[in-house]
């Protein structure tokens, strides 16, 4: 998990986080996957809220060793991430 949260990263930018969420929903059909904090959720949440939610998604990826999720995250450029204080 920590390799994705370097350089003060909090979570992917909203559009990309939503893409990751769609990938997760295809693999994990359970309804208990919390949606990303995007749209109104982005504006009404702080960095801690966003990071906590993203860590839930990372936990699924790492617990199940989910290759598609890892591959998606590995392809993100630094500017594709939301950083602390932005």
mmCIF file of C-alpha atoms in Angstrom, residues 27-57:
data_model
loop_
_atom_site.group_PDB
_atom_site.id
_atom_site.type_symbol
_atom_site.label_atom_id
_atom_site.label_comp_id
_atom_site.label_asym_id
_atom_site.label_seq_id
_atom_site.Cartn_x
_atom_site.Cartn_y
_atom_site.Cartn_z
ATOM 1 C CA UNK A 27 -13.906 -7.899 -10.028
ATOM 2 C CA UNK A 28 -15.568 -7.578 -6.640
ATOM 3 C CA UNK A 29 -19.310 -7.726 -7.162
ATOM 4 C CA UNK A 30 -20.082 -7.187 -3.503
ATOM 5 C CA UNK A 31 -22.024 -4.024 -2.848
ATOM 6 C CA UNK A 32 -19.894 -3.178 0.157
ATOM 7 C CA UNK A 33 -17.207 -1.407 -1.875
ATOM 8 C CA UNK A 34 -17.467 2.204 -0.815
ATOM 9 C CA UNK A 35 -17.586 4.599 -3.769
ATOM 10 C CA UNK A 36 -14.744 7.060 -4.289
ATOM 11 C CA UNK A 37 -15.163 10.527 -2.832
ATOM 12 C CA UNK A 38 -15.724 12.317 -6.129
ATOM 13 C CA UNK A 39 -18.220 14.895 -7.384
ATOM 14 C CA UNK A 40 -19.891 16.422 -4.302
ATOM 15 C CA UNK A 41 -17.967 13.989 -2.105
ATOM 16 C CA UNK A 42 -14.725 15.551 -3.318
ATOM 17 C CA UNK A 43 -15.753 19.048 -2.297
ATOM 18 C CA UNK A 44 -17.164 18.064 1.088
ATOM 19 C CA UNK A 45 -14.343 15.783 2.218
ATOM 20 C CA UNK A 46 -10.878 16.593 3.455
ATOM 21 C CA UNK A 47 -7.605 14.889 2.572
ATOM 22 C CA UNK A 48 -7.903 12.503 5.520
ATOM 23 C CA UNK A 49 -11.356 11.356 4.374
ATOM 24 C CA UNK A 50 -10.126 10.841 0.815
ATOM 25 C CA UNK A 51 -7.029 8.966 1.930
ATOM 26 C CA UNK A 52 -9.027 6.714 4.260
ATOM 27 C CA UNK A 53 -11.467 5.805 1.463
ATOM 28 C CA UNK A 54 -8.668 5.220 -1.041
ATOM 29 C CA UNK A 55 -6.897 2.958 1.449
ATOM 30 C CA UNK A 56 -10.056 0.814 1.532
ATOM 31 C CA UNK A 57 -9.712 0.356 -2.219
#
